[in-house]
mmCIF file with all atom_site columns, N, CA and C in Angstrom:
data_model
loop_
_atom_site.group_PDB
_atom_site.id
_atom_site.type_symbol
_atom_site.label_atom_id
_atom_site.label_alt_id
_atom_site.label_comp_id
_atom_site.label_asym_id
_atom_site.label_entity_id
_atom_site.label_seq_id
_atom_site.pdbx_PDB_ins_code
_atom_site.Cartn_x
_atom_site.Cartn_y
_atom_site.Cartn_z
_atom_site.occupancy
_atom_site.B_iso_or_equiv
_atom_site.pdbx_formal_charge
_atom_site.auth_seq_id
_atom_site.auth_comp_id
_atom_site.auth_asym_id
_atom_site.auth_atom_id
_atom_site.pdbx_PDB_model_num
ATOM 1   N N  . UNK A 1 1  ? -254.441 -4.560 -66.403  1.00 0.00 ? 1369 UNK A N  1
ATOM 2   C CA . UNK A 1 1  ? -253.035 -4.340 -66.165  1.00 0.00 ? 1369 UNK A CA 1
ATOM 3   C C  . UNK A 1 1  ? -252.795 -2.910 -65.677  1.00 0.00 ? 1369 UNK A C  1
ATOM 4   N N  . UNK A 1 2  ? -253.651 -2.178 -66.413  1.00 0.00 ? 1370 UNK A N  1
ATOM 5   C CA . UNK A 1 2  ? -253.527 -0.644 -65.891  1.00 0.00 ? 1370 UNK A CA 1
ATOM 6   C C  . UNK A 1 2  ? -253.551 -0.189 -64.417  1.00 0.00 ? 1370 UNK A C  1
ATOM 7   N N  . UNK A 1 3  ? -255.108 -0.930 -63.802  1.00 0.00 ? 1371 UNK A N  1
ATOM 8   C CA . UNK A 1 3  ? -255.237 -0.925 -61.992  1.00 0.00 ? 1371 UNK A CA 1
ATOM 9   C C  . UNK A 1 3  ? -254.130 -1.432 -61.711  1.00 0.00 ? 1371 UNK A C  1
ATOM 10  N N  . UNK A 1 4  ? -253.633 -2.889 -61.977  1.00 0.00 ? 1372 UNK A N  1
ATOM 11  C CA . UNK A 1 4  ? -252.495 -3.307 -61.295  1.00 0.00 ? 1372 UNK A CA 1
ATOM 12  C C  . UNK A 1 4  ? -251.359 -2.582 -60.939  1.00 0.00 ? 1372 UNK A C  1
ATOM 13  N N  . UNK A 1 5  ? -251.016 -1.845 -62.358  1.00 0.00 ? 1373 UNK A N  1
ATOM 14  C CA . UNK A 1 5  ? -249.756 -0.756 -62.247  1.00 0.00 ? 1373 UNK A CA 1
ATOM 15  C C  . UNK A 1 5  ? -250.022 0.161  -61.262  1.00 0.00 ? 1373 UNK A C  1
ATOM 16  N N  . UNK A 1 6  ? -251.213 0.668  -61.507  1.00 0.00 ? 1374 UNK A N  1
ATOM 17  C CA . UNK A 1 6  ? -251.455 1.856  -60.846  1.00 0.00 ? 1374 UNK A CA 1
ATOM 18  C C  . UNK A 1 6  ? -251.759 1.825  -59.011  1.00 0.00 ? 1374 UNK A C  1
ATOM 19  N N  . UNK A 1 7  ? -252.173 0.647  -59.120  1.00 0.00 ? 1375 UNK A N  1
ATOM 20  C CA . UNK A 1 7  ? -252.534 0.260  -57.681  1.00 0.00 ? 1375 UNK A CA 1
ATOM 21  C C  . UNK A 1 7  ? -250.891 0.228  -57.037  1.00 0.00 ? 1375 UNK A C  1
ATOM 22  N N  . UNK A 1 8  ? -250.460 -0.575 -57.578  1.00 0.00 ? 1376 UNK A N  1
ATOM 23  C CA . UNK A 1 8  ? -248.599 -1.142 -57.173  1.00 0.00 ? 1376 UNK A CA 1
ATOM 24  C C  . UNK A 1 8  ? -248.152 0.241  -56.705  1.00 0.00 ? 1376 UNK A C  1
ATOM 25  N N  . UNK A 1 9  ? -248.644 1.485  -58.042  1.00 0.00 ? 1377 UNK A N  1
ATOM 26  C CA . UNK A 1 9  ? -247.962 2.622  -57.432  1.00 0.00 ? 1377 UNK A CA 1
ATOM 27  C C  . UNK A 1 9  ? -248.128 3.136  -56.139  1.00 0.00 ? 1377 UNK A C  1
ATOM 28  N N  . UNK A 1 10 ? -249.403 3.152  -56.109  1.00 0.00 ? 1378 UNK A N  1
ATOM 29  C CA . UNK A 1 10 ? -249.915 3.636  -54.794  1.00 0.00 ? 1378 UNK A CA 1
ATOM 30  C C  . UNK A 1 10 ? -249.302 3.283  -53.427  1.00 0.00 ? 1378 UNK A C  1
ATOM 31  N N  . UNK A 1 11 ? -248.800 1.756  -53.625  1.00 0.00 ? 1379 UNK A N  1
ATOM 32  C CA . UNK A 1 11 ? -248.567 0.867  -52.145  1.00 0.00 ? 1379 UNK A CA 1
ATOM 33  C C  . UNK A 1 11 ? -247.376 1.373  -52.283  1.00 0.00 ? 1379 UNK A C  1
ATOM 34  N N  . UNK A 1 12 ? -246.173 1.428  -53.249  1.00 0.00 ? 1380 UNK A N  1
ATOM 35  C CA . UNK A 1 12 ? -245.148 2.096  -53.433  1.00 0.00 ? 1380 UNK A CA 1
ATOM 36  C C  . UNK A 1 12 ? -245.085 3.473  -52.595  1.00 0.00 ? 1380 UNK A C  1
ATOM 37  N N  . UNK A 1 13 ? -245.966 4.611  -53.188  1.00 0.00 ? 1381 UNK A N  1
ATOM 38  C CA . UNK A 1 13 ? -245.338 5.753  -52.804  1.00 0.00 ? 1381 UNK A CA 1
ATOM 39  C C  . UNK A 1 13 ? -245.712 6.196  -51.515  1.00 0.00 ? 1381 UNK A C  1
ATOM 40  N N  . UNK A 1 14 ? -246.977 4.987  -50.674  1.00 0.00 ? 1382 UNK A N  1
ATOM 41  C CA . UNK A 1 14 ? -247.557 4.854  -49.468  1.00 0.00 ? 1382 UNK A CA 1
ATOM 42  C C  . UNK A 1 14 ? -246.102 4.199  -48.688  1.00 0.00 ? 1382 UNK A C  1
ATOM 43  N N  . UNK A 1 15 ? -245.694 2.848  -48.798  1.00 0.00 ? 1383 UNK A N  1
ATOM 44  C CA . UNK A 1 15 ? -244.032 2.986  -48.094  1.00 0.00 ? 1383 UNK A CA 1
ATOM 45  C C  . UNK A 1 15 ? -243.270 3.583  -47.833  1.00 0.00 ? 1383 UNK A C  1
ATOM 46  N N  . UNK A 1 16 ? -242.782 4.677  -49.735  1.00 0.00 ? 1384 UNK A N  1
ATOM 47  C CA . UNK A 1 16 ? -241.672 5.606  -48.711  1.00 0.00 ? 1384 UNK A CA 1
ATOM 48  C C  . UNK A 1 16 ? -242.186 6.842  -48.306  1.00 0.00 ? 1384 UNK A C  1
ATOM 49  N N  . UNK A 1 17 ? -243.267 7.119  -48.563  1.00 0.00 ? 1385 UNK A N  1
ATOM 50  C CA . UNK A 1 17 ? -244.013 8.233  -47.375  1.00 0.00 ? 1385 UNK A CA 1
ATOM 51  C C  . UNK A 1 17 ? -243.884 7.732  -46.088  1.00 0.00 ? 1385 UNK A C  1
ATOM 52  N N  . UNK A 1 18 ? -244.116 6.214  -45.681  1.00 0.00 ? 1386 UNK A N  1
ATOM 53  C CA . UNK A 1 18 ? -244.482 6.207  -44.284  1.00 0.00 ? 1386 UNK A CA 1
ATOM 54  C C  . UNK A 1 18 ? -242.838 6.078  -44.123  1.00 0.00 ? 1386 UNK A C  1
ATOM 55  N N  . UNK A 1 19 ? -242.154 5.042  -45.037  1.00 0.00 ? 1387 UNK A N  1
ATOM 56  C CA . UNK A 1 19 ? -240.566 5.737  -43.900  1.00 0.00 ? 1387 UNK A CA 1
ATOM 57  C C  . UNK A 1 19 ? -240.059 6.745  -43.786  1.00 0.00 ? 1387 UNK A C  1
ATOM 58  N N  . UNK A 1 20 ? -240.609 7.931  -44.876  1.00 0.00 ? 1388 UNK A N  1
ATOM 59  C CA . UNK A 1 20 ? -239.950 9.306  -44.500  1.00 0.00 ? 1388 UNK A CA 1
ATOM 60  C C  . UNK A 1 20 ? -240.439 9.693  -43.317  1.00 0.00 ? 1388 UNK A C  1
ATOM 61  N N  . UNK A 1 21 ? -242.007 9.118  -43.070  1.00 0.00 ? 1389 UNK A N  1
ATOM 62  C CA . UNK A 1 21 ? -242.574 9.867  -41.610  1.00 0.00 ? 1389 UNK A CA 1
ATOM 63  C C  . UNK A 1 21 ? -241.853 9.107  -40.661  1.00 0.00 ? 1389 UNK A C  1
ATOM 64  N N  . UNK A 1 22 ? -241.718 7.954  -40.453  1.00 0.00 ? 1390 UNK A N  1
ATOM 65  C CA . UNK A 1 22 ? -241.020 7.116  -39.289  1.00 0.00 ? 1390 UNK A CA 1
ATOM 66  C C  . UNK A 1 22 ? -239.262 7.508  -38.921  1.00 0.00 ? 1390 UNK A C  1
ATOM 67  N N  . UNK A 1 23 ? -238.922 8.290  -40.562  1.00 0.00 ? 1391 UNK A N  1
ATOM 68  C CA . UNK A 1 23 ? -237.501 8.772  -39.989  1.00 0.00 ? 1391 UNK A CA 1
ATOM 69  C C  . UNK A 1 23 ? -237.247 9.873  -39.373  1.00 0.00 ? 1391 UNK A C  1
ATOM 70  N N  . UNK A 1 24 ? -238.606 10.706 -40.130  1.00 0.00 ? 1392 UNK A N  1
ATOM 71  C CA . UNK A 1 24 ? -238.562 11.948 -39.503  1.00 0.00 ? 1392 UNK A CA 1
ATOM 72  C C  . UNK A 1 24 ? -239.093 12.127 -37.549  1.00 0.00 ? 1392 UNK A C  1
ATOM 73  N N  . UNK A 1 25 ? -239.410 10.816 -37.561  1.00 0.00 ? 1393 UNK A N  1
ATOM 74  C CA . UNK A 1 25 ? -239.705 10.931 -36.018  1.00 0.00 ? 1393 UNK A CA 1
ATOM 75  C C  . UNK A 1 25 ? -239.238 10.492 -35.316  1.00 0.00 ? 1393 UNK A C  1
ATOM 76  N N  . UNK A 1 26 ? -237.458 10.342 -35.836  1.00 0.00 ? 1394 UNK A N  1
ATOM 77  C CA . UNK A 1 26 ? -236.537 9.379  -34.672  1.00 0.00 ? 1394 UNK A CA 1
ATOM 78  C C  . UNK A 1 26 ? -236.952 7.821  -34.828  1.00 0.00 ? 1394 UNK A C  1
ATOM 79  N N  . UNK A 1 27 ? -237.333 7.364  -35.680  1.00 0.00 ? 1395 UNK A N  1
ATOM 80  C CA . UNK A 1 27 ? -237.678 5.672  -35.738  1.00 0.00 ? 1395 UNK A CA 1
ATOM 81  C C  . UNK A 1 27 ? -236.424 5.294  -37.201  1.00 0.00 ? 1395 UNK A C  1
ATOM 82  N N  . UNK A 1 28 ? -236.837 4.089  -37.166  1.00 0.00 ? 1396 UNK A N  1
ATOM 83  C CA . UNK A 1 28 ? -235.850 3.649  -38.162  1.00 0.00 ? 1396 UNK A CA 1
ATOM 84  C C  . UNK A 1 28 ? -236.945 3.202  -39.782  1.00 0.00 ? 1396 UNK A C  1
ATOM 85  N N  . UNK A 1 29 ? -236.662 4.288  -40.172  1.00 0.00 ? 1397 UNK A N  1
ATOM 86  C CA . UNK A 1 29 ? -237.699 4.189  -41.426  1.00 0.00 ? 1397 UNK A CA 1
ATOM 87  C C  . UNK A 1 29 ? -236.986 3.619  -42.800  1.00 0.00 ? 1397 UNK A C  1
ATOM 88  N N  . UNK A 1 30 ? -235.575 3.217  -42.631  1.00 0.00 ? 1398 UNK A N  1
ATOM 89  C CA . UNK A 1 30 ? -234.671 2.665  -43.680  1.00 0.00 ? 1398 UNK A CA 1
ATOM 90  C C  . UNK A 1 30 ? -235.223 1.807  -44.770  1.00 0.00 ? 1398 UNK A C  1
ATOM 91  N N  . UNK A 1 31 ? -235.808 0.931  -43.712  1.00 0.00 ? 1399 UNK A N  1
ATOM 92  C CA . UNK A 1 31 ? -236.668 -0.371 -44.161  1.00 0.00 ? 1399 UNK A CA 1
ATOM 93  C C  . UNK A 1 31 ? -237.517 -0.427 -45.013  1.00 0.00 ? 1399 UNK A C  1
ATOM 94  N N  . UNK A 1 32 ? -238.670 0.756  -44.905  1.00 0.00 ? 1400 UNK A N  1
ATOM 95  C CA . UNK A 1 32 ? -239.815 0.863  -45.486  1.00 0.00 ? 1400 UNK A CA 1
ATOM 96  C C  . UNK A 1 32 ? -239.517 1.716  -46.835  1.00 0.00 ? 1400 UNK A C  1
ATOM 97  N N  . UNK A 1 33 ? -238.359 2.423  -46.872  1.00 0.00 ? 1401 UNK A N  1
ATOM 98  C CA . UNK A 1 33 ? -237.964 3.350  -48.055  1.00 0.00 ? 1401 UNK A CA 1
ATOM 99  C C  . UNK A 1 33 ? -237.402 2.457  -48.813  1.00 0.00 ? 1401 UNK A C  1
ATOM 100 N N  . UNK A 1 34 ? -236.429 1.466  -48.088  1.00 0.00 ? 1402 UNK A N  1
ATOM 101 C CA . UNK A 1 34 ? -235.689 0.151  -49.215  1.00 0.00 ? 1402 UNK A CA 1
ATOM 102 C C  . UNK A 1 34 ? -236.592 -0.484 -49.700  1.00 0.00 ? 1402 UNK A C  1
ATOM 103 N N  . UNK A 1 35 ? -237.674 -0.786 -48.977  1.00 0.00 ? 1403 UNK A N  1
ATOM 104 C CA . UNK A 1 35 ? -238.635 -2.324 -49.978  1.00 0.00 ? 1403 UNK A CA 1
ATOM 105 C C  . UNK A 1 35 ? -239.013 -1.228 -50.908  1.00 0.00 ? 1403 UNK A C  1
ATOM 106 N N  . UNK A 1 36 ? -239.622 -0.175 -50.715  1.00 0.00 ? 1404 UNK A N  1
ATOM 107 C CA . UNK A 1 36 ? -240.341 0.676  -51.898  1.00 0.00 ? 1404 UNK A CA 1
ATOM 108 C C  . UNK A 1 36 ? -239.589 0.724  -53.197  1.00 0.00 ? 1404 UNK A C  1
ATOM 109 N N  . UNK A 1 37 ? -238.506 1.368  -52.591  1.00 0.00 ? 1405 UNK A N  1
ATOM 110 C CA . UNK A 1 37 ? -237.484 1.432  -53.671  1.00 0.00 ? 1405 UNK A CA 1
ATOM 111 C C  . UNK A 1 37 ? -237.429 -0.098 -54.277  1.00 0.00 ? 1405 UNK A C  1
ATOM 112 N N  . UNK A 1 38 ? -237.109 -1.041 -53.943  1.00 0.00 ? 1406 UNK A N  1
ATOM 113 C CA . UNK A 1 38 ? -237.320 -2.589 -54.397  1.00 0.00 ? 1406 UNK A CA 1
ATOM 114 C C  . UNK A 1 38 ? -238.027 -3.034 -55.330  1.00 0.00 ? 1406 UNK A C  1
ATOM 115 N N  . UNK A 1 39 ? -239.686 -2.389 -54.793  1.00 0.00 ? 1407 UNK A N  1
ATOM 116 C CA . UNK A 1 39 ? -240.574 -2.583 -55.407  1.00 0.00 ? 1407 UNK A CA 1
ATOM 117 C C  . UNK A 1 39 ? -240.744 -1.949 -56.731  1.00 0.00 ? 1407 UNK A C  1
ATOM 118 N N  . UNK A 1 40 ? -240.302 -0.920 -56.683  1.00 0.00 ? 1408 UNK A N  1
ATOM 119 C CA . UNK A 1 40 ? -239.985 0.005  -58.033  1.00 0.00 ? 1408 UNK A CA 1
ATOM 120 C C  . UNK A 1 40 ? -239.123 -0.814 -59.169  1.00 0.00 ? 1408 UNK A C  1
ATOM 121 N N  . UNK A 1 41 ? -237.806 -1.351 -58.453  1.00 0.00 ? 1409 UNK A N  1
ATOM 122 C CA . UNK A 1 41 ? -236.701 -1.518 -59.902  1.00 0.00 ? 1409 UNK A CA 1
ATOM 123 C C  . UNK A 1 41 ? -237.205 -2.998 -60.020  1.00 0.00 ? 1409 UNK A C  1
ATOM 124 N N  . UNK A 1 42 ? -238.016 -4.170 -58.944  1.00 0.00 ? 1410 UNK A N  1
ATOM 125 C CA . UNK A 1 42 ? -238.372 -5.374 -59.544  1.00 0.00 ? 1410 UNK A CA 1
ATOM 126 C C  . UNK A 1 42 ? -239.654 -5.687 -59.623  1.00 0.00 ? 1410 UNK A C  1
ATOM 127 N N  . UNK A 1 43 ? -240.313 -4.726 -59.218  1.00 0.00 ? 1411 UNK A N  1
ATOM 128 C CA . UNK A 1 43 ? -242.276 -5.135 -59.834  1.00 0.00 ? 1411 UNK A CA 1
ATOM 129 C C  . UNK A 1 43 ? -242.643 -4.107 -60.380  1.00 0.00 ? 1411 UNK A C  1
ATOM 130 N N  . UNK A 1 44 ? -242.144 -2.931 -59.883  1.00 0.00 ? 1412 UNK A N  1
ATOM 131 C CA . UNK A 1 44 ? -243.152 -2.332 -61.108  1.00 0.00 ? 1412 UNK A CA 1
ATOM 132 C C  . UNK A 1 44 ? -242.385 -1.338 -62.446  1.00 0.00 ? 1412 UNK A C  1
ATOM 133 N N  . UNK A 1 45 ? -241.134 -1.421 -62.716  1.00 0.00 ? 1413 UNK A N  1
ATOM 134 C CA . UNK A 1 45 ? -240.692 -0.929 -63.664  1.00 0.00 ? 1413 UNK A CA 1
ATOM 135 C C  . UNK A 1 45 ? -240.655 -2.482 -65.068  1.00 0.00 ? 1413 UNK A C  1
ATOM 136 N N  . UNK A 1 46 ? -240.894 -3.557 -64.534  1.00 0.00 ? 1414 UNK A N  1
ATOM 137 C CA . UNK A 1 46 ? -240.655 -4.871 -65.739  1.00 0.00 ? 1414 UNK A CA 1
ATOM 138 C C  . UNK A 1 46 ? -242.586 -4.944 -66.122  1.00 0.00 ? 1414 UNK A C  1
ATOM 139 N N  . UNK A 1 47 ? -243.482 -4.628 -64.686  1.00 0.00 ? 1415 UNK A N  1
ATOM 140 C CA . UNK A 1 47 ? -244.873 -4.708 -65.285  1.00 0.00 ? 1415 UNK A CA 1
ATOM 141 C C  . UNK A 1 47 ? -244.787 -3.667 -66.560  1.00 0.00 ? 1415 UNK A C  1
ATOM 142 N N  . UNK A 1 48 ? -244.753 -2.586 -65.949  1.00 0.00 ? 1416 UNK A N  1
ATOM 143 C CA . UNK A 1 48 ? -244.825 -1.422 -66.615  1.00 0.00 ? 1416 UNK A CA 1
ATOM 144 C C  . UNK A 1 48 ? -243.797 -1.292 -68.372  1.00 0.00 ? 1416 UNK A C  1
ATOM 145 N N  . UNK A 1 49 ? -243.004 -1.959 -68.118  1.00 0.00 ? 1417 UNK A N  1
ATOM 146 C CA . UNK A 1 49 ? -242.204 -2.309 -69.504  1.00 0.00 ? 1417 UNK A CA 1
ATOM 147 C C  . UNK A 1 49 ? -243.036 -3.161 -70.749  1.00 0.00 ? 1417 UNK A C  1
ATOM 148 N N  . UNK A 1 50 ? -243.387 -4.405 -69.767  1.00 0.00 ? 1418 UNK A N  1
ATOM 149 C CA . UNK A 1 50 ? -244.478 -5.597 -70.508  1.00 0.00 ? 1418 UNK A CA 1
ATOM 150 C C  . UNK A 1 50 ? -245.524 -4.553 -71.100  1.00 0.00 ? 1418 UNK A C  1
ATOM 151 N N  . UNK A 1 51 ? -246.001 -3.805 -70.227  1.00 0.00 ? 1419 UNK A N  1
ATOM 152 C CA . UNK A 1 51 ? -247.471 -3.859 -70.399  1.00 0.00 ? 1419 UNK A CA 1
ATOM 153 C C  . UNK A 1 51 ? -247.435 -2.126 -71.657  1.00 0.00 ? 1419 UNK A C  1
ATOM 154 N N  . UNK A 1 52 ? -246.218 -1.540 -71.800  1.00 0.00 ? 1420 UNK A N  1
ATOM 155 C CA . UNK A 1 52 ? -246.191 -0.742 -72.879  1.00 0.00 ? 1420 UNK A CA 1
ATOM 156 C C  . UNK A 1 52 ? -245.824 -1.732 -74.150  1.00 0.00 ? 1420 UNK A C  1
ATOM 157 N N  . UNK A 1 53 ? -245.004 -2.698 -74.281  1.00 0.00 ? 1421 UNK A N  1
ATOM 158 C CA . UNK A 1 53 ? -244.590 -3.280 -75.260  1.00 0.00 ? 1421 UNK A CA 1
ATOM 159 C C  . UNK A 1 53 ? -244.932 -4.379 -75.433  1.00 0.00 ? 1421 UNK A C  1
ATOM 160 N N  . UNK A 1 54 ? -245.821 -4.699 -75.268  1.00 0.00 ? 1422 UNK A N  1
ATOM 161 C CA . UNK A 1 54 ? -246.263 -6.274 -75.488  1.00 0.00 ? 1422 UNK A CA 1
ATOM 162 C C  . UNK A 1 54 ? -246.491 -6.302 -76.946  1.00 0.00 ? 1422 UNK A C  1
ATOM 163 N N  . UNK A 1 55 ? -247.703 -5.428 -77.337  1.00 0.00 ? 1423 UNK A N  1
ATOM 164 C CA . UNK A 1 55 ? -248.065 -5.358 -78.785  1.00 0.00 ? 1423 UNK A CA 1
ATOM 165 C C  . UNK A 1 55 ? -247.111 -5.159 -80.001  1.00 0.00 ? 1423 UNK A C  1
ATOM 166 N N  . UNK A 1 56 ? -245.871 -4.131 -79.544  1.00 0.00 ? 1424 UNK A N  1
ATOM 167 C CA . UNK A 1 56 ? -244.896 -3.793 -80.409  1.00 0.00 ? 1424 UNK A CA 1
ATOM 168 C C  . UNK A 1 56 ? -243.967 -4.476 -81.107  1.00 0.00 ? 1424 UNK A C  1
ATOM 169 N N  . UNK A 1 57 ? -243.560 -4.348 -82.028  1.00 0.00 ? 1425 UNK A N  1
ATOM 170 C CA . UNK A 1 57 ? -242.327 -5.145 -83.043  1.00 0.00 ? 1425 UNK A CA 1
ATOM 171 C C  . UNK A 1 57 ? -241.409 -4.188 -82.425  1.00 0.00 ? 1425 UNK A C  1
ATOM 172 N N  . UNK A 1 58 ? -240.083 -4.866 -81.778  1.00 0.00 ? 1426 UNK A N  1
ATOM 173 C CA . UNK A 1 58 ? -239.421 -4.447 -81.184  1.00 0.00 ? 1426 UNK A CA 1
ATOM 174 C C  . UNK A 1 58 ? -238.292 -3.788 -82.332  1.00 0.00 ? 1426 UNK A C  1
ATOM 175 N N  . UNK A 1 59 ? -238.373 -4.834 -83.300  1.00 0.00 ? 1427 UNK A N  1
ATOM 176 C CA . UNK A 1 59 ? -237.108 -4.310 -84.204  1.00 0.00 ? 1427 UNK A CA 1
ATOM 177 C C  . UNK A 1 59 ? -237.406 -2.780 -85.105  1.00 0.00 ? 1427 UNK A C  1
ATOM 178 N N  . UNK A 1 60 ? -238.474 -2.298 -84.994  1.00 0.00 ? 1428 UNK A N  1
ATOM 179 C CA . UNK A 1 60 ? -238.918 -1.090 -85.127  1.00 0.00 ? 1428 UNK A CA 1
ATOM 180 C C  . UNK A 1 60 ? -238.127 0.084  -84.317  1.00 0.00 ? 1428 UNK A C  1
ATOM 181 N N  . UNK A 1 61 ? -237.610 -0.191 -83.095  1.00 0.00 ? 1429 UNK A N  1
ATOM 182 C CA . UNK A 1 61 ? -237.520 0.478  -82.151  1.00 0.00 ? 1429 UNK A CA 1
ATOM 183 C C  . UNK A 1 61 ? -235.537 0.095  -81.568  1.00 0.00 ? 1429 UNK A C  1
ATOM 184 N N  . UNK A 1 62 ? -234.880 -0.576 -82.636  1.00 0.00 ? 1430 UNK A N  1
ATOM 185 C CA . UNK A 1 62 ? -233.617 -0.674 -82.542  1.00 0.00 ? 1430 UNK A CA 1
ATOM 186 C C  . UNK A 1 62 ? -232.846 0.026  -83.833  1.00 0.00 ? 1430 UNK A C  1
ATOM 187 N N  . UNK A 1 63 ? -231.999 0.589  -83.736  1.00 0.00 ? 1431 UNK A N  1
ATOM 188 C CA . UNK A 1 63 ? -230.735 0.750  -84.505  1.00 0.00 ? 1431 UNK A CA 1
ATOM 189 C C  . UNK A 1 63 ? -229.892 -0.564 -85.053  1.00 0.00 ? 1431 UNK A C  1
ATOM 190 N N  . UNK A 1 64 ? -230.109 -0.778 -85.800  1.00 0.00 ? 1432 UNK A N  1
ATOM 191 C CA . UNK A 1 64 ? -229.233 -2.172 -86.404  1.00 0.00 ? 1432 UNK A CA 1
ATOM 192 C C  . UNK A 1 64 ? -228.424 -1.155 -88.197  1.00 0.00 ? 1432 UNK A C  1
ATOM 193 N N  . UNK A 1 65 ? -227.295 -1.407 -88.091  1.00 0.00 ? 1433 UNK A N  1
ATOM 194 C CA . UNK A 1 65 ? -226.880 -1.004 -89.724  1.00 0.00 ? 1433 UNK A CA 1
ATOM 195 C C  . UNK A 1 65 ? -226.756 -2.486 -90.212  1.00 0.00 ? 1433 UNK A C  1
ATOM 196 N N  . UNK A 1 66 ? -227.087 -3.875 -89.883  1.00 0.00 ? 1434 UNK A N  1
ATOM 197 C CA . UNK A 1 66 ? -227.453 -4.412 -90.665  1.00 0.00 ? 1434 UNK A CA 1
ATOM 198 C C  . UNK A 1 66 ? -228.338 -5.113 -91.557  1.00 0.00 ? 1434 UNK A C  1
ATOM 199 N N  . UNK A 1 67 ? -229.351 -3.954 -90.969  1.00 0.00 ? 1435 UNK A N  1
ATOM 200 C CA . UNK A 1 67 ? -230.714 -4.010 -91.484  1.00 0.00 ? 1435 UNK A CA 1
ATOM 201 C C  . UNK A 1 67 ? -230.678 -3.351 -93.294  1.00 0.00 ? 1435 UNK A C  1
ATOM 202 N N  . UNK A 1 68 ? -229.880 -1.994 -92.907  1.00 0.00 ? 1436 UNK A N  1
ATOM 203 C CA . UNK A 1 68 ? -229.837 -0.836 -94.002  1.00 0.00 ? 1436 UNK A CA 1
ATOM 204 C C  . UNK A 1 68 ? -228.624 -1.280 -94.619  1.00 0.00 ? 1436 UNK A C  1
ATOM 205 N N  . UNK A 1 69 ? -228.413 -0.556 -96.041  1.00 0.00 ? 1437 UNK A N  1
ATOM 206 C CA . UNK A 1 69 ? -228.055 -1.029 -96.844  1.00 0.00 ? 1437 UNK A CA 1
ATOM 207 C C  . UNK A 1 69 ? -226.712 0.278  -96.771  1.00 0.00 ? 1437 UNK A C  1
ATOM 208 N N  . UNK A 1 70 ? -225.137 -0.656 -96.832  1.00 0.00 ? 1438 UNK A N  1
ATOM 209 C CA . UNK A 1 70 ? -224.205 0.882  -96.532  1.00 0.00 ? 1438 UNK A CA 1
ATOM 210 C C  . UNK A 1 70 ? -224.387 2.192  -98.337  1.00 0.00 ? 1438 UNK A C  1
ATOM 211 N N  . UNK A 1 71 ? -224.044 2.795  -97.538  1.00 0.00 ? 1439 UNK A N  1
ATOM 212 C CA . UNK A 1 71 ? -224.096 4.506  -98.719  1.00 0.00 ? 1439 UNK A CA 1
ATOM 213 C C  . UNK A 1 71 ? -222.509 3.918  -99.140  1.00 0.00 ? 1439 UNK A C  1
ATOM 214 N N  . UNK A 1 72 ? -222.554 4.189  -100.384 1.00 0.00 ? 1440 UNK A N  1
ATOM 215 C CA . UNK A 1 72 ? -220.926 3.896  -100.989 1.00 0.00 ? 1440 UNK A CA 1
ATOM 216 C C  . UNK A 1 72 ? -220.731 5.241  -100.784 1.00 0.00 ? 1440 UNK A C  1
ATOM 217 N N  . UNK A 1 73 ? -219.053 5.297  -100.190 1.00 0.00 ? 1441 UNK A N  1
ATOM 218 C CA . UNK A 1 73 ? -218.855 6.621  -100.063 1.00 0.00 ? 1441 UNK A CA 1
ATOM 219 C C  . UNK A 1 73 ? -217.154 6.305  -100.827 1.00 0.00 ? 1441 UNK A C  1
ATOM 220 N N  . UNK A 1 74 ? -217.352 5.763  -101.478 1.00 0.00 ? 1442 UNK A N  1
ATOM 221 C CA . UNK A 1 74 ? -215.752 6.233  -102.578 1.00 0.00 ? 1442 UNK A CA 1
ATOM 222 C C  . UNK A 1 74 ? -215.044 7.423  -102.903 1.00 0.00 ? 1442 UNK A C  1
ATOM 223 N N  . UNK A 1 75 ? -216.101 8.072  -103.427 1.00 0.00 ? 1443 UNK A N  1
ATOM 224 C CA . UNK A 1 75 ? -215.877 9.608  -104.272 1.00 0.00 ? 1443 UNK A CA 1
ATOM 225 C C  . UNK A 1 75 ? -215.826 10.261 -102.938 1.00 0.00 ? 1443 UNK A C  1
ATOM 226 N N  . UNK A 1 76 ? -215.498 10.174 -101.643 1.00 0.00 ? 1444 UNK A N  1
ATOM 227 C CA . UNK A 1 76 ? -215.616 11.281 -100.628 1.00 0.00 ? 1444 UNK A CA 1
ATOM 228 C C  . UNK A 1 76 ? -214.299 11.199 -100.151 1.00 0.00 ? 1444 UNK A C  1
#
């Protein structure tokens, strides 16, 4: 899973390099900066989510007060 991520990155930051070069040379490099960007918020930020938390108990890692028990606060 690790190559995968890491590979994904690569093709990623290889796109919007090449559309920054294609804009910077009078071409229309829009294209190649949008899929990258694409590729970021729908393949590789949900791999990259899975593949830190798979193992984890999630409820470890939430705020719930109805887990905990309330503090009587009368006397305050």
């Amino acid at each position: 899973m690790k190559k995968i991520i890491f590979l994904l990155l690569l093709i990623i930051i290889g796109l919007i390099s090449f559309g920054y070069f294609q804009k910077n040379n009078g071409l229309n490099g829009d294209k190649w900066i949008g899929i990258g960007v694409l590729l970021i918020a729908f393949a590789l930020m949900p791999l990259f989510i899975y593949h830190r938390y798979k193992n984890k108990n999630v409820k470890d890692y939430l705020m719930s007060n109805f887990t905990q028990e309330k503090e009587n606060t009368d006397n305050q």
